[in-house]
Short mmCIF file of N, CA and C in Angstrom, two decimals:
data_model
loop_
_atom_site.label_atom_id
_atom_site.label_comp_id
_atom_site.label_asym_id
_atom_site.label_seq_id
_atom_site.Cartn_x
_atom_site.Cartn_y
_atom_site.Cartn_z
N MET N 1 -14.56 -2.80 -28.55
CA MET N 1 -15.13 -4.00 -28.01
C MET N 1 -16.65 -3.81 -27.98
N THR N 2 -17.37 -4.77 -28.51
CA THR N 2 -18.83 -4.70 -28.44
C THR N 2 -19.33 -5.67 -27.41
N MET N 3 -20.48 -5.34 -26.89
CA MET N 3 -21.10 -6.21 -25.90
C MET N 3 -22.48 -6.56 -26.42
N ALA N 4 -23.14 -7.45 -25.72
CA ALA N 4 -24.50 -7.82 -26.10
C ALA N 4 -25.35 -6.57 -26.23
N GLY N 5 -26.17 -6.51 -27.25
CA GLY N 5 -27.04 -5.38 -27.47
C GLY N 5 -26.35 -4.25 -28.21
N GLY N 6 -25.11 -4.46 -28.66
CA GLY N 6 -24.41 -3.46 -29.44
C GLY N 6 -23.77 -2.35 -28.62
N ALA N 7 -23.79 -2.41 -27.30
CA ALA N 7 -23.18 -1.38 -26.47
C ALA N 7 -21.66 -1.53 -26.50
N TYR N 8 -20.98 -0.44 -26.32
CA TYR N 8 -19.52 -0.47 -26.28
C TYR N 8 -19.04 -0.32 -24.85
N ALA N 9 -18.04 -1.10 -24.52
CA ALA N 9 -17.46 -1.00 -23.19
C ALA N 9 -16.28 -0.05 -23.24
N ALA N 10 -16.23 0.87 -22.30
CA ALA N 10 -15.08 1.77 -22.22
C ALA N 10 -13.89 0.98 -21.71
N THR N 11 -12.76 1.18 -22.33
CA THR N 11 -11.56 0.48 -21.88
C THR N 11 -10.53 1.51 -21.46
N GLU N 12 -9.83 1.19 -20.42
CA GLU N 12 -8.76 2.06 -19.93
C GLU N 12 -7.49 1.67 -20.65
N PRO N 13 -6.64 2.65 -20.99
CA PRO N 13 -5.39 2.31 -21.65
C PRO N 13 -4.56 1.37 -20.78
N ALA N 14 -3.83 0.50 -21.43
CA ALA N 14 -2.99 -0.45 -20.70
C ALA N 14 -1.92 0.31 -19.92
N ARG N 15 -1.65 -0.13 -18.72
CA ARG N 15 -0.64 0.49 -17.89
C ARG N 15 0.61 -0.37 -17.89
N GLU N 16 1.72 0.29 -17.68
CA GLU N 16 2.99 -0.41 -17.53
C GLU N 16 2.94 -1.25 -16.25
N PRO N 17 3.71 -2.33 -16.19
CA PRO N 17 3.76 -3.10 -14.95
C PRO N 17 4.39 -2.27 -13.83
N ALA N 18 4.04 -2.59 -12.61
CA ALA N 18 4.57 -1.85 -11.46
C ALA N 18 6.06 -2.11 -11.30
N LEU N 19 6.80 -1.04 -11.11
CA LEU N 19 8.21 -1.14 -10.76
C LEU N 19 8.32 -1.35 -9.25
N VAL N 20 7.60 -0.49 -8.50
CA VAL N 20 7.63 -0.57 -7.05
C VAL N 20 6.27 -0.16 -6.50
N THR N 21 5.86 -0.81 -5.42
CA THR N 21 4.69 -0.42 -4.66
C THR N 21 5.15 -0.23 -3.22
N TYR N 22 4.81 0.93 -2.68
CA TYR N 22 5.22 1.30 -1.33
C TYR N 22 3.98 1.65 -0.53
N THR N 23 3.86 1.06 0.66
CA THR N 23 2.73 1.32 1.54
C THR N 23 3.24 1.73 2.91
N ARG N 24 2.61 2.77 3.45
CA ARG N 24 2.94 3.29 4.78
C ARG N 24 1.62 3.34 5.55
N THR N 25 1.53 2.59 6.65
CA THR N 25 0.29 2.52 7.42
C THR N 25 0.57 2.75 8.90
N GLY N 26 -0.48 3.13 9.62
CA GLY N 26 -0.39 3.23 11.06
C GLY N 26 -0.40 4.65 11.56
N GLY N 27 0.34 4.86 12.64
CA GLY N 27 0.38 6.17 13.26
C GLY N 27 -0.86 6.43 14.09
N PHE N 28 -0.86 7.54 14.80
CA PHE N 28 -1.96 7.91 15.68
C PHE N 28 -3.27 8.06 14.90
N ALA N 29 -3.18 8.64 13.71
CA ALA N 29 -4.38 8.88 12.90
C ALA N 29 -4.83 7.65 12.12
N GLY N 30 -4.02 6.61 12.11
CA GLY N 30 -4.39 5.39 11.40
C GLY N 30 -4.43 5.56 9.89
N PHE N 31 -3.43 6.23 9.34
CA PHE N 31 -3.42 6.46 7.90
C PHE N 31 -3.00 5.20 7.15
N ALA N 32 -3.30 5.17 5.87
CA ALA N 32 -2.90 4.09 4.97
C ALA N 32 -2.63 4.72 3.61
N ASP N 33 -1.37 4.84 3.27
CA ASP N 33 -0.96 5.46 2.01
C ASP N 33 -0.21 4.46 1.15
N THR N 34 -0.53 4.44 -0.12
CA THR N 34 0.19 3.60 -1.07
C THR N 34 0.54 4.41 -2.29
N VAL N 35 1.77 4.27 -2.74
CA VAL N 35 2.18 4.86 -4.01
C VAL N 35 2.76 3.73 -4.85
N THR N 36 2.37 3.71 -6.12
CA THR N 36 2.90 2.74 -7.08
C THR N 36 3.56 3.51 -8.19
N VAL N 37 4.77 3.10 -8.54
CA VAL N 37 5.49 3.69 -9.66
C VAL N 37 5.63 2.60 -10.70
N ASP N 38 5.17 2.89 -11.92
CA ASP N 38 5.28 1.86 -12.96
C ASP N 38 6.63 1.96 -13.66
N ALA N 39 6.88 1.02 -14.55
CA ALA N 39 8.16 0.93 -15.24
C ALA N 39 8.46 2.15 -16.10
N ALA N 40 7.42 2.89 -16.50
CA ALA N 40 7.61 4.11 -17.30
C ALA N 40 7.83 5.33 -16.42
N GLY N 41 7.74 5.17 -15.09
CA GLY N 41 7.97 6.29 -14.18
C GLY N 41 6.73 7.06 -13.81
N VAL N 42 5.55 6.51 -14.05
CA VAL N 42 4.31 7.17 -13.66
C VAL N 42 3.97 6.73 -12.24
N ALA N 43 3.81 7.73 -11.34
CA ALA N 43 3.50 7.47 -9.94
C ALA N 43 2.04 7.78 -9.68
N ARG N 44 1.37 6.86 -8.98
CA ARG N 44 -0.05 7.01 -8.61
C ARG N 44 -0.20 6.64 -7.15
N THR N 45 -1.18 7.27 -6.49
CA THR N 45 -1.47 6.90 -5.11
C THR N 45 -2.82 6.20 -5.05
N SER N 46 -3.03 5.51 -3.94
CA SER N 46 -4.32 4.84 -3.73
C SER N 46 -5.36 5.81 -3.22
N SER N 47 -4.93 6.96 -2.71
CA SER N 47 -5.85 7.88 -2.05
C SER N 47 -6.35 9.02 -2.95
N ARG N 48 -5.78 9.16 -4.12
CA ARG N 48 -6.16 10.27 -5.00
C ARG N 48 -5.99 9.83 -6.45
N PRO N 49 -6.97 10.10 -7.29
CA PRO N 49 -6.86 9.66 -8.69
C PRO N 49 -5.99 10.59 -9.54
N ALA N 50 -4.83 10.94 -9.03
CA ALA N 50 -3.90 11.79 -9.76
C ALA N 50 -2.63 11.00 -10.03
N GLU N 51 -1.83 11.51 -10.93
CA GLU N 51 -0.56 10.86 -11.22
C GLU N 51 0.44 11.92 -11.63
N ILE N 52 1.71 11.59 -11.44
CA ILE N 52 2.79 12.42 -11.95
C ILE N 52 3.78 11.50 -12.64
N THR N 53 4.57 12.05 -13.51
CA THR N 53 5.59 11.28 -14.20
C THR N 53 6.96 11.73 -13.73
N LEU N 54 7.75 10.80 -13.27
CA LEU N 54 9.09 11.09 -12.82
C LEU N 54 9.98 11.43 -14.01
N SER N 55 10.95 12.31 -13.79
CA SER N 55 11.95 12.56 -14.83
C SER N 55 12.82 11.32 -14.96
N ALA N 56 13.57 11.23 -16.04
CA ALA N 56 14.46 10.09 -16.23
C ALA N 56 15.46 10.00 -15.08
N GLY N 57 15.95 11.13 -14.61
CA GLY N 57 16.90 11.15 -13.50
C GLY N 57 16.27 10.67 -12.20
N GLU N 58 15.03 11.09 -11.94
CA GLU N 58 14.33 10.64 -10.74
C GLU N 58 14.10 9.14 -10.77
N LEU N 59 13.67 8.63 -11.93
CA LEU N 59 13.41 7.20 -12.06
C LEU N 59 14.69 6.40 -11.89
N ASP N 60 15.78 6.87 -12.51
CA ASP N 60 17.07 6.20 -12.34
C ASP N 60 17.51 6.22 -10.88
N GLY N 61 17.30 7.37 -10.21
CA GLY N 61 17.65 7.48 -8.79
C GLY N 61 16.84 6.55 -7.93
N LEU N 62 15.53 6.43 -8.24
CA LEU N 62 14.67 5.52 -7.48
C LEU N 62 15.13 4.08 -7.67
N ARG N 63 15.41 3.70 -8.89
CA ARG N 63 15.90 2.33 -9.14
C ARG N 63 17.20 2.08 -8.38
N ALA N 64 18.10 3.05 -8.41
CA ALA N 64 19.38 2.90 -7.71
C ALA N 64 19.15 2.75 -6.21
N ASN N 65 18.25 3.58 -5.63
CA ASN N 65 17.95 3.47 -4.20
C ASN N 65 17.34 2.12 -3.86
N LEU N 66 16.47 1.62 -4.70
CA LEU N 66 15.85 0.32 -4.46
C LEU N 66 16.86 -0.81 -4.62
N ASP N 67 17.76 -0.68 -5.60
CA ASP N 67 18.78 -1.71 -5.81
C ASP N 67 19.79 -1.79 -4.66
N ARG N 68 19.92 -0.71 -3.89
CA ARG N 68 20.83 -0.69 -2.75
C ARG N 68 20.26 -1.38 -1.51
N ILE N 69 18.98 -1.71 -1.55
CA ILE N 69 18.37 -2.40 -0.40
C ILE N 69 18.81 -3.86 -0.43
N TRP N 70 19.37 -4.30 0.67
CA TRP N 70 19.76 -5.70 0.76
C TRP N 70 19.02 -6.43 1.89
N THR N 71 18.34 -5.70 2.74
CA THR N 71 17.59 -6.33 3.83
C THR N 71 16.15 -6.61 3.38
N TRP N 72 16.01 -7.60 2.52
CA TRP N 72 14.70 -7.95 1.97
C TRP N 72 14.02 -9.03 2.79
N TRP N 73 13.96 -8.85 4.09
CA TRP N 73 13.18 -9.74 4.93
C TRP N 73 12.33 -8.87 5.85
N SER N 74 11.20 -9.39 6.19
CA SER N 74 10.29 -8.66 7.07
C SER N 74 10.69 -8.89 8.52
N SER N 75 10.33 -7.92 9.35
CA SER N 75 10.64 -8.03 10.77
C SER N 75 9.50 -7.43 11.58
N PRO N 76 9.08 -8.12 12.65
CA PRO N 76 8.03 -7.57 13.52
C PRO N 76 8.59 -6.58 14.54
N THR N 77 9.91 -6.38 14.57
CA THR N 77 10.51 -5.47 15.54
C THR N 77 9.92 -4.08 15.38
N GLY N 78 9.45 -3.52 16.48
CA GLY N 78 8.85 -2.19 16.47
C GLY N 78 7.35 -2.20 16.27
N CYS N 79 6.79 -3.34 15.89
CA CYS N 79 5.34 -3.41 15.66
C CYS N 79 4.57 -3.36 16.97
N ASP N 80 5.25 -3.58 18.09
CA ASP N 80 4.58 -3.51 19.38
C ASP N 80 4.61 -2.11 19.98
N VAL N 81 5.21 -1.15 19.28
CA VAL N 81 5.26 0.23 19.73
C VAL N 81 3.90 0.86 19.44
N ALA N 82 3.34 1.55 20.43
CA ALA N 82 2.03 2.20 20.24
C ALA N 82 2.10 3.17 19.06
N ASP N 83 1.07 3.14 18.24
CA ASP N 83 0.95 4.05 17.09
C ASP N 83 2.13 3.95 16.13
N HIS N 84 2.73 2.77 16.03
CA HIS N 84 3.86 2.59 15.12
C HIS N 84 3.43 2.80 13.67
N ILE N 85 4.40 3.01 12.83
CA ILE N 85 4.17 3.10 11.39
C ILE N 85 4.81 1.88 10.75
N ALA N 86 4.08 1.23 9.86
CA ALA N 86 4.59 0.07 9.13
C ALA N 86 4.90 0.50 7.70
N TYR N 87 6.02 0.03 7.19
CA TYR N 87 6.48 0.34 5.85
C TYR N 87 6.59 -0.96 5.07
N SER N 88 6.00 -1.00 3.88
CA SER N 88 6.09 -2.18 3.02
C SER N 88 6.57 -1.76 1.65
N ILE N 89 7.49 -2.54 1.10
CA ILE N 89 8.00 -2.29 -0.25
C ILE N 89 7.90 -3.58 -1.04
N SER N 90 7.37 -3.47 -2.26
CA SER N 90 7.39 -4.56 -3.23
C SER N 90 8.14 -4.04 -4.45
N TYR N 91 9.23 -4.72 -4.77
CA TYR N 91 10.09 -4.30 -5.88
C TYR N 91 10.50 -5.55 -6.63
N GLY N 92 9.94 -5.72 -7.82
CA GLY N 92 10.19 -6.95 -8.56
C GLY N 92 9.64 -8.12 -7.77
N GLU N 93 10.46 -9.11 -7.56
CA GLU N 93 10.06 -10.29 -6.79
C GLU N 93 10.32 -10.13 -5.29
N LYS N 94 10.87 -8.99 -4.90
CA LYS N 94 11.23 -8.76 -3.51
C LYS N 94 10.12 -8.03 -2.78
N ARG N 95 9.86 -8.47 -1.54
CA ARG N 95 8.84 -7.84 -0.72
C ARG N 95 9.28 -7.91 0.74
N ALA N 96 9.05 -6.81 1.46
CA ALA N 96 9.38 -6.82 2.88
C ALA N 96 8.54 -5.77 3.60
N ARG N 97 8.39 -5.98 4.90
CA ARG N 97 7.62 -5.07 5.75
C ARG N 97 8.40 -4.84 7.02
N ARG N 98 8.48 -3.59 7.42
CA ARG N 98 9.16 -3.22 8.67
C ARG N 98 8.28 -2.25 9.45
N CYS N 99 8.45 -2.24 10.76
CA CYS N 99 7.66 -1.36 11.63
C CYS N 99 8.55 -0.37 12.37
N HIS N 100 8.02 0.79 12.58
CA HIS N 100 8.58 1.85 13.40
C HIS N 100 9.86 2.46 12.82
N VAL N 101 10.91 1.69 12.70
CA VAL N 101 12.19 2.19 12.18
C VAL N 101 12.62 1.29 11.02
N VAL N 102 12.98 1.91 9.91
CA VAL N 102 13.42 1.12 8.77
C VAL N 102 14.94 0.97 8.78
N PRO N 103 15.44 -0.11 8.19
CA PRO N 103 16.89 -0.29 8.12
C PRO N 103 17.55 0.86 7.35
N ARG N 104 18.78 1.11 7.65
CA ARG N 104 19.52 2.20 7.02
C ARG N 104 19.53 2.08 5.49
N ASP N 105 19.62 0.86 4.97
CA ASP N 105 19.67 0.71 3.51
C ASP N 105 18.32 1.02 2.85
N TRP N 106 17.24 1.07 3.61
CA TRP N 106 15.93 1.44 3.09
C TRP N 106 15.75 2.96 3.03
N GLN N 107 16.45 3.70 3.87
CA GLN N 107 16.15 5.10 4.09
C GLN N 107 16.14 5.97 2.83
N PRO N 108 17.12 5.88 1.91
CA PRO N 108 17.03 6.73 0.71
C PRO N 108 15.78 6.43 -0.14
N ALA N 109 15.43 5.16 -0.28
CA ALA N 109 14.25 4.80 -1.07
C ALA N 109 12.98 5.26 -0.36
N ILE N 110 12.90 5.06 0.95
CA ILE N 110 11.72 5.48 1.72
C ILE N 110 11.54 6.99 1.63
N SER N 111 12.63 7.72 1.75
CA SER N 111 12.57 9.17 1.66
C SER N 111 12.03 9.61 0.30
N GLN N 112 12.52 9.00 -0.76
CA GLN N 112 12.05 9.35 -2.10
C GLN N 112 10.59 8.94 -2.30
N LEU N 113 10.20 7.78 -1.81
CA LEU N 113 8.82 7.33 -1.96
C LEU N 113 7.85 8.15 -1.11
N ASP N 114 8.27 8.55 0.09
CA ASP N 114 7.44 9.45 0.91
C ASP N 114 7.22 10.78 0.18
N ASP N 115 8.27 11.30 -0.43
CA ASP N 115 8.18 12.54 -1.20
C ASP N 115 7.20 12.37 -2.36
N LEU N 116 7.25 11.23 -3.03
CA LEU N 116 6.32 10.98 -4.14
C LEU N 116 4.88 10.93 -3.66
N LEU N 117 4.64 10.34 -2.49
CA LEU N 117 3.28 10.31 -1.94
C LEU N 117 2.73 11.73 -1.80
N VAL N 118 3.53 12.60 -1.24
CA VAL N 118 3.12 13.99 -1.04
C VAL N 118 2.91 14.69 -2.38
N ARG N 119 3.83 14.51 -3.30
CA ARG N 119 3.75 15.19 -4.59
C ARG N 119 2.58 14.72 -5.43
N VAL N 120 2.30 13.43 -5.44
CA VAL N 120 1.17 12.93 -6.23
C VAL N 120 -0.13 13.44 -5.64
N ARG N 121 -0.25 13.40 -4.31
CA ARG N 121 -1.48 13.90 -3.68
C ARG N 121 -1.68 15.38 -3.98
N ALA N 122 -0.59 16.13 -4.05
CA ALA N 122 -0.69 17.57 -4.33
C ALA N 122 -0.77 17.86 -5.82
N GLY N 123 -0.58 16.83 -6.66
CA GLY N 123 -0.60 17.03 -8.10
C GLY N 123 0.58 17.83 -8.61
N GLN N 124 1.70 17.78 -7.87
CA GLN N 124 2.89 18.55 -8.25
C GLN N 124 3.60 17.90 -9.41
N ALA N 125 4.09 18.75 -10.28
CA ALA N 125 4.83 18.29 -11.45
C ALA N 125 6.17 17.68 -11.02
N THR N 126 6.76 16.96 -11.94
CA THR N 126 8.05 16.34 -11.72
C THR N 126 9.10 17.41 -11.48
N ARG N 127 9.98 17.13 -10.56
CA ARG N 127 11.08 18.06 -10.28
C ARG N 127 12.18 17.86 -11.28
N ALA N 128 12.86 18.94 -11.62
CA ALA N 128 13.97 18.88 -12.59
C ALA N 128 15.16 18.19 -12.01
#
């Protein structure tokens, strides 16, 4: 791509669309963490410019955990608890936010997404 004056603009490679975006905010320290996993299984966080690629099994497991969620409505329950943690998931056209305690059907996906947050920040390779 050329620009006025003959300069070239650096372009970033196209990224796959997001499969899921997960955000965890709040707590005593007031943290705000986001991890996005794209359709190809590349996980990135908002807090560190690193990424890891999920194995095919991990990506399939994540999709299965997300597909098992049926409580796709937001609830303010628990948001009045001091230093609560809020969890938000966007998966396809579905979006929901919960505070303090997540529904049981969210727990496997939240556990996997929390693990991805830690692994991407640490730059850890995909697990077998």
